[in-house]
Structures are given as C-alpha cells and as structure tokens.
Short mmCIF file of C-alpha atoms in Angstrom, two decimals:
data_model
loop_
_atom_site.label_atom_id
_atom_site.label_comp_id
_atom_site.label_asym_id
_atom_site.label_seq_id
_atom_site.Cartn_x
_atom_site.Cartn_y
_atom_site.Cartn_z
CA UNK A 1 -134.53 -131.24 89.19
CA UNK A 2 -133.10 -130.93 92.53
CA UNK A 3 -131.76 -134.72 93.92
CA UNK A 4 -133.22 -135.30 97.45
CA UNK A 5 -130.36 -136.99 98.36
CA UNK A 6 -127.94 -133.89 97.88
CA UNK A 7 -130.72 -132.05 100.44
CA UNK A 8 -129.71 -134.40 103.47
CA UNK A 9 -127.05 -133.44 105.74
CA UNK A 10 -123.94 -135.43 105.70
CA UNK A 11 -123.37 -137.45 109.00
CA UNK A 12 -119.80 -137.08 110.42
CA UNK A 13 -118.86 -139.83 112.92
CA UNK A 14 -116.18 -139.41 115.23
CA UNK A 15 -115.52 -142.64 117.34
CA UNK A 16 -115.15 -142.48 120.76
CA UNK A 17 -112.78 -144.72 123.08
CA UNK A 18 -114.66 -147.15 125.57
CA UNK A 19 -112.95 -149.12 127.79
CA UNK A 20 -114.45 -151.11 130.78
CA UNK A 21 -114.79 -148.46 134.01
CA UNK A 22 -113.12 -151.22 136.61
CA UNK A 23 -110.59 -148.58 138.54
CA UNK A 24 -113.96 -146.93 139.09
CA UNK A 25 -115.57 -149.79 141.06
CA UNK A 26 -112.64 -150.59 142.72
CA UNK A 27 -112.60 -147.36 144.44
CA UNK A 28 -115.86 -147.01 145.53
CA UNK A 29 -115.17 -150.70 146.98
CA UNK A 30 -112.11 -148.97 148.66
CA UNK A 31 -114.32 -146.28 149.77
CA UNK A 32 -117.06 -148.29 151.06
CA UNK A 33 -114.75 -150.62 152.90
CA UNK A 34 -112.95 -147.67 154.50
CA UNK A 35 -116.25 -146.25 155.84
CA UNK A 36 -116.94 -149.82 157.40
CA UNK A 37 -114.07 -149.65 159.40
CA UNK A 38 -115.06 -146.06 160.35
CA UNK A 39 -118.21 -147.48 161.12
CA UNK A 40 -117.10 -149.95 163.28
CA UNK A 41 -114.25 -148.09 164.95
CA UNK A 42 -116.89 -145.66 166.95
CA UNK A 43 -118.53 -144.05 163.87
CA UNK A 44 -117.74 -141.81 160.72
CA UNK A 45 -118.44 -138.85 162.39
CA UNK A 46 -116.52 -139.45 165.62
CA UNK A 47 -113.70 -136.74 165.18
CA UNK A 48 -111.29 -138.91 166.95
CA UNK A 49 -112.17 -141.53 164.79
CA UNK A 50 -111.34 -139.75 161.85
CA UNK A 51 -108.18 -137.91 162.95
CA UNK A 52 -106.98 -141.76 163.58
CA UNK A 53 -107.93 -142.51 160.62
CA UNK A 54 -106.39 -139.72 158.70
CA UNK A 55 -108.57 -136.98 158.20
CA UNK A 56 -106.75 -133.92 156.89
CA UNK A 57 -105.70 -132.05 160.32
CA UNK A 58 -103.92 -128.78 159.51
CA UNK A 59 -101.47 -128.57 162.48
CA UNK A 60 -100.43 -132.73 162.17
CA UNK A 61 -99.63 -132.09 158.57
CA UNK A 62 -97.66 -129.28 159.45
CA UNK A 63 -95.91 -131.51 161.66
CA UNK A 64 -94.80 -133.87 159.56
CA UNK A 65 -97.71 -136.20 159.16
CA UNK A 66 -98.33 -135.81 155.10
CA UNK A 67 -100.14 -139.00 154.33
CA UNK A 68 -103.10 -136.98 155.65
CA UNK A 69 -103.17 -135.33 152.27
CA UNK A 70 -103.61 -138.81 151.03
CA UNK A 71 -106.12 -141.07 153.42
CA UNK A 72 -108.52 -137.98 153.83
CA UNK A 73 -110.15 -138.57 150.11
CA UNK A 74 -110.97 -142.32 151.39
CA UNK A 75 -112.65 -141.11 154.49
CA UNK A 76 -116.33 -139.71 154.64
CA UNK A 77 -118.27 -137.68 157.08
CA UNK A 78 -121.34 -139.54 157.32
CA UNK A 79 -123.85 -141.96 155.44
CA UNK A 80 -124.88 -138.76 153.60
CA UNK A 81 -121.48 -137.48 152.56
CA UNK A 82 -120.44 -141.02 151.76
CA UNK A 83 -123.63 -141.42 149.55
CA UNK A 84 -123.09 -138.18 147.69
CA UNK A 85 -119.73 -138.78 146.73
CA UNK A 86 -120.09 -142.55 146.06
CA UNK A 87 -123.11 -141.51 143.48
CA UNK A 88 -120.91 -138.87 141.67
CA UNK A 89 -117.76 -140.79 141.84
CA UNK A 90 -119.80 -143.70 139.83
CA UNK A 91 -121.80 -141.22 137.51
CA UNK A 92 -118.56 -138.91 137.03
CA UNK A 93 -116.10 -142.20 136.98
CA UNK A 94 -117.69 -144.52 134.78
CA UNK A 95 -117.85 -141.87 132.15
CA UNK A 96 -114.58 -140.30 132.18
CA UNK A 97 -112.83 -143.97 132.35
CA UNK A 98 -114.33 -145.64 129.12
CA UNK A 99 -113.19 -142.21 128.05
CA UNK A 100 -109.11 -142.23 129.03
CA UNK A 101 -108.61 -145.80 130.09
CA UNK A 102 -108.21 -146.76 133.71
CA UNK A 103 -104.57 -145.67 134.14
CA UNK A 104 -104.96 -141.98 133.12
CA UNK A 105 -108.64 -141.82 134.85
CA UNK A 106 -106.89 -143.20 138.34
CA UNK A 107 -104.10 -140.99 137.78
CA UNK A 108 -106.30 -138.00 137.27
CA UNK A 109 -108.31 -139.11 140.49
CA UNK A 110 -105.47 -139.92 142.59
CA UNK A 111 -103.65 -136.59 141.96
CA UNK A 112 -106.73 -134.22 141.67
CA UNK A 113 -107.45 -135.47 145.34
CA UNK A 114 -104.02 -134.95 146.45
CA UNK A 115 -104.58 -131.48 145.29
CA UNK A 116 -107.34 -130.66 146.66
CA UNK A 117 -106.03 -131.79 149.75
CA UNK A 118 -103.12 -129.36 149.30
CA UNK A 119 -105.69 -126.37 148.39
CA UNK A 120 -107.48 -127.49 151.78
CA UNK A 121 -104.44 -127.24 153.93
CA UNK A 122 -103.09 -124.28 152.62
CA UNK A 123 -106.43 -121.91 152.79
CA UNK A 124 -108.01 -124.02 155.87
CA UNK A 125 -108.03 -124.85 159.18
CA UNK A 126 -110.35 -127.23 159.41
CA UNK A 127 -110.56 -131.02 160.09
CA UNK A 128 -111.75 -132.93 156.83
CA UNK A 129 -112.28 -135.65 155.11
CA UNK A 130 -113.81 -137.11 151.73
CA UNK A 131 -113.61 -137.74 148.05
CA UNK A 132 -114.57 -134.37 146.57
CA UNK A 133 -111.65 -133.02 145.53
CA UNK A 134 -111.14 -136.24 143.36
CA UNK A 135 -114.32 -135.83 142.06
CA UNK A 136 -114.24 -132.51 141.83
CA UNK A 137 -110.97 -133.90 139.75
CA UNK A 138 -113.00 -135.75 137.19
CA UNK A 139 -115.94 -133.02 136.76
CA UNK A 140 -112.67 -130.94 135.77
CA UNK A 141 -111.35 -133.23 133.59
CA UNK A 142 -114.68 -134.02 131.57
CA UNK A 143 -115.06 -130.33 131.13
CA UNK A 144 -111.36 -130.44 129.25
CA UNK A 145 -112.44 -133.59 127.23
CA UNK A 146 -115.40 -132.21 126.56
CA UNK A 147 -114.49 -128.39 125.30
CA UNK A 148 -111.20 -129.91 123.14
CA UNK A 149 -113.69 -131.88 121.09
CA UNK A 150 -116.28 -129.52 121.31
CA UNK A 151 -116.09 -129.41 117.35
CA UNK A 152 -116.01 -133.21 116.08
CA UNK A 153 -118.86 -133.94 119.05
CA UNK A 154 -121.09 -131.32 117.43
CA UNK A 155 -124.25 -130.37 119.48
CA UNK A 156 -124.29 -133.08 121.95
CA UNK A 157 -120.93 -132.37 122.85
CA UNK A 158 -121.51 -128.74 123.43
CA UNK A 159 -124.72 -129.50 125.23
CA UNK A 160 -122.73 -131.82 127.48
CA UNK A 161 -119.70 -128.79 128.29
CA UNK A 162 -122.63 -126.58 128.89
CA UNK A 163 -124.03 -128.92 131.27
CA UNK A 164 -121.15 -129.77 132.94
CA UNK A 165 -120.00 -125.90 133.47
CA UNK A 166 -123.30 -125.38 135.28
CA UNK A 167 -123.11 -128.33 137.50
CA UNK A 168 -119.48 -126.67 138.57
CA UNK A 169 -120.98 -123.22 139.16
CA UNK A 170 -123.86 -124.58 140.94
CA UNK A 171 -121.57 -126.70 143.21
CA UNK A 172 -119.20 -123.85 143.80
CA UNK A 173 -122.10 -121.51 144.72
CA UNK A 174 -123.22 -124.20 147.29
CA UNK A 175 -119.52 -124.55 148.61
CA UNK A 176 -119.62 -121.27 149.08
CA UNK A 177 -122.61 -120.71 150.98
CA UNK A 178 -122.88 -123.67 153.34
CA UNK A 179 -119.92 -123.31 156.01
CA UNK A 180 -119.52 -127.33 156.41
CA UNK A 181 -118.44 -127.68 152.60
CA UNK A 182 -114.44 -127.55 152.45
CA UNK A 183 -115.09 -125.60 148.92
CA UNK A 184 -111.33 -125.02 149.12
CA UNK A 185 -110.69 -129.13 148.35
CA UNK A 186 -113.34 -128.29 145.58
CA UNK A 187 -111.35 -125.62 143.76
CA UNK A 188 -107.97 -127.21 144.58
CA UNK A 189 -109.64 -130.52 142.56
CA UNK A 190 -110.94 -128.60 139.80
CA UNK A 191 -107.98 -126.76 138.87
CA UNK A 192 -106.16 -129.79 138.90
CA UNK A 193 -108.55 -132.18 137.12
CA UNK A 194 -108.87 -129.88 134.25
CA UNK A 195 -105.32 -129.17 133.67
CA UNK A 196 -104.78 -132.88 133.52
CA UNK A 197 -107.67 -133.39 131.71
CA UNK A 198 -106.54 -130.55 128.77
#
C-alpha cells in the first residue's frame, strides 16, 4: 500500500530579504516638498517655474548647466503627474527596497533617473520634468530580480515577471502614442534599472 504522505508534494522555501522601505518614503517626502515649492512659486505647470527650478532644458544642458539631468526627476508637471508617479514610486519602491536594502534600491533610483535624463536629452528636445525614469528604474530592476529567481520563486515568481513585462509593454505603448509622455526618459530608465538590477 501506497503511503499518502509520499503522494504530497514537497514544499521548497526560499527566504526572501525584507528590510524596512524608509529611502522610499523619504523620497516621496522629497518629492512632495519639491512640488510645494513649485506650487507656491507660480505653479507646477508654469514653464518658467520649472526651467527655474530645473526642468531638463535641452539647449541649458548643452550649455553647461548639467544638474538639470539631476533636479528634473524631483520636479512634476501637475497634481496628476505628481500623483501618478508618487503612487508607483510607493507601490514599485516599497517592494523593490525590502528586496535590496535601501542603499542599492536608492542607488538604483538615483542613477536610473540620471539615465533617463541622459536618454531624454540626447533623443529630445523638449522641456521636462518628473520621476519616471527612476521609476521606470525600479520596474526594470524588479523585472531582473524577478527573472534571476524565476526558478527558486516557482509559479508566483513567474506570474509576477509576467506581470511586470506587461505593465512595461503597456506603458511603452502609451509612451508611444500620447505626444506629452517623454517615453525617451522611460526607455533610458528601463535599460538602466534592469542592468543594475541583473
């Protein structure tokens, strides 16, 4: 006779890091802060306003002014824009930090925004501003976490790649089509996220 026992499947547990998501709060304090001053100083979508308060502006940068590539992530377009990227940064950044630890999630962040700034000011004209890129950073990043323990996660794990590589095509597609979207700081983000992330 057959033991019952022998019928279950084994459980495998692989343990996952989780640390406390603080860098992730203090930037969307940072963000929300820097969007009260926009606010204040004649509105967040005052172009003035944001050129002073360094948007990325293609022929400044060119002229020397490269902390553009920097500020622009803090700024946002809007209560809208603002909203969008606060929600993702805290869905996306919550996540990926109890994941990696605050020091390589704000490094990811930090330098995935820098390059999407980069990617925006090499293949666009454009005045802009926001925290995409960066975010775009971290949807990268998860991707990489995500597909290099595809195999010890099992199912969920592969249901959670799969879900993330559609909410990157379906982003892209919408970059793509909607002439306001700096896609460019999208791609520039991704790229970078994910090779940091792998």
């Amino acid at each position: 006779m057959t033991n019952t026992a022998e019928l279950q499947p084994r459980r495998a547990s692989f343990p996952l890091p989780v640390f406390k998501p603080i860098a992730t709060y203090v930037l969307l304090g940072i963000i929300a802060v820097v969007f009260i001053l926009e606010t204040v100083s004649g509105g967040s979508t005052n172009t003035q306003v944001l050129i002073r308060m360094g948007a990325k502006v293609t022929p400044l940068i060119a002229a020397g002014e490269y902390w553009r590539l920097f500020t622009s992530m803090f700024l946002h377009i809007g209560v809208m824009h603002l909203f969008f990227n606060g929600y993702a940064l805290f869905i996306l950044g919550t996540e990926l930090e109890r994941l990696l630890g605050w020091q390589r999630f704000l490094a990811i962040y930090l330098l995935s925004g820098l390059y999407g700034s980069l990617a925006s000011y090499a293949f666009s004209d454009s005045l802009s501003a926001g925290a995409s890129g960066a975010v775009f950073g971290l949807i990268g990043a998860l991707a990489a976490f995500f597909a290099l323990h595809r195999q010890q996660l099992g199912t969920w794990g592969q249901r959670r790649l799969m879900n993330i590589l559609f909410l990157i095509a379906i982003n892209l597609f919408l970059g793509f089509t909607q002439p306001w979207i700096d896609n460019w700081a999208h791609i520039g983000g991704l790229v970078a996220g994910l090779a940091l992330g792998w």
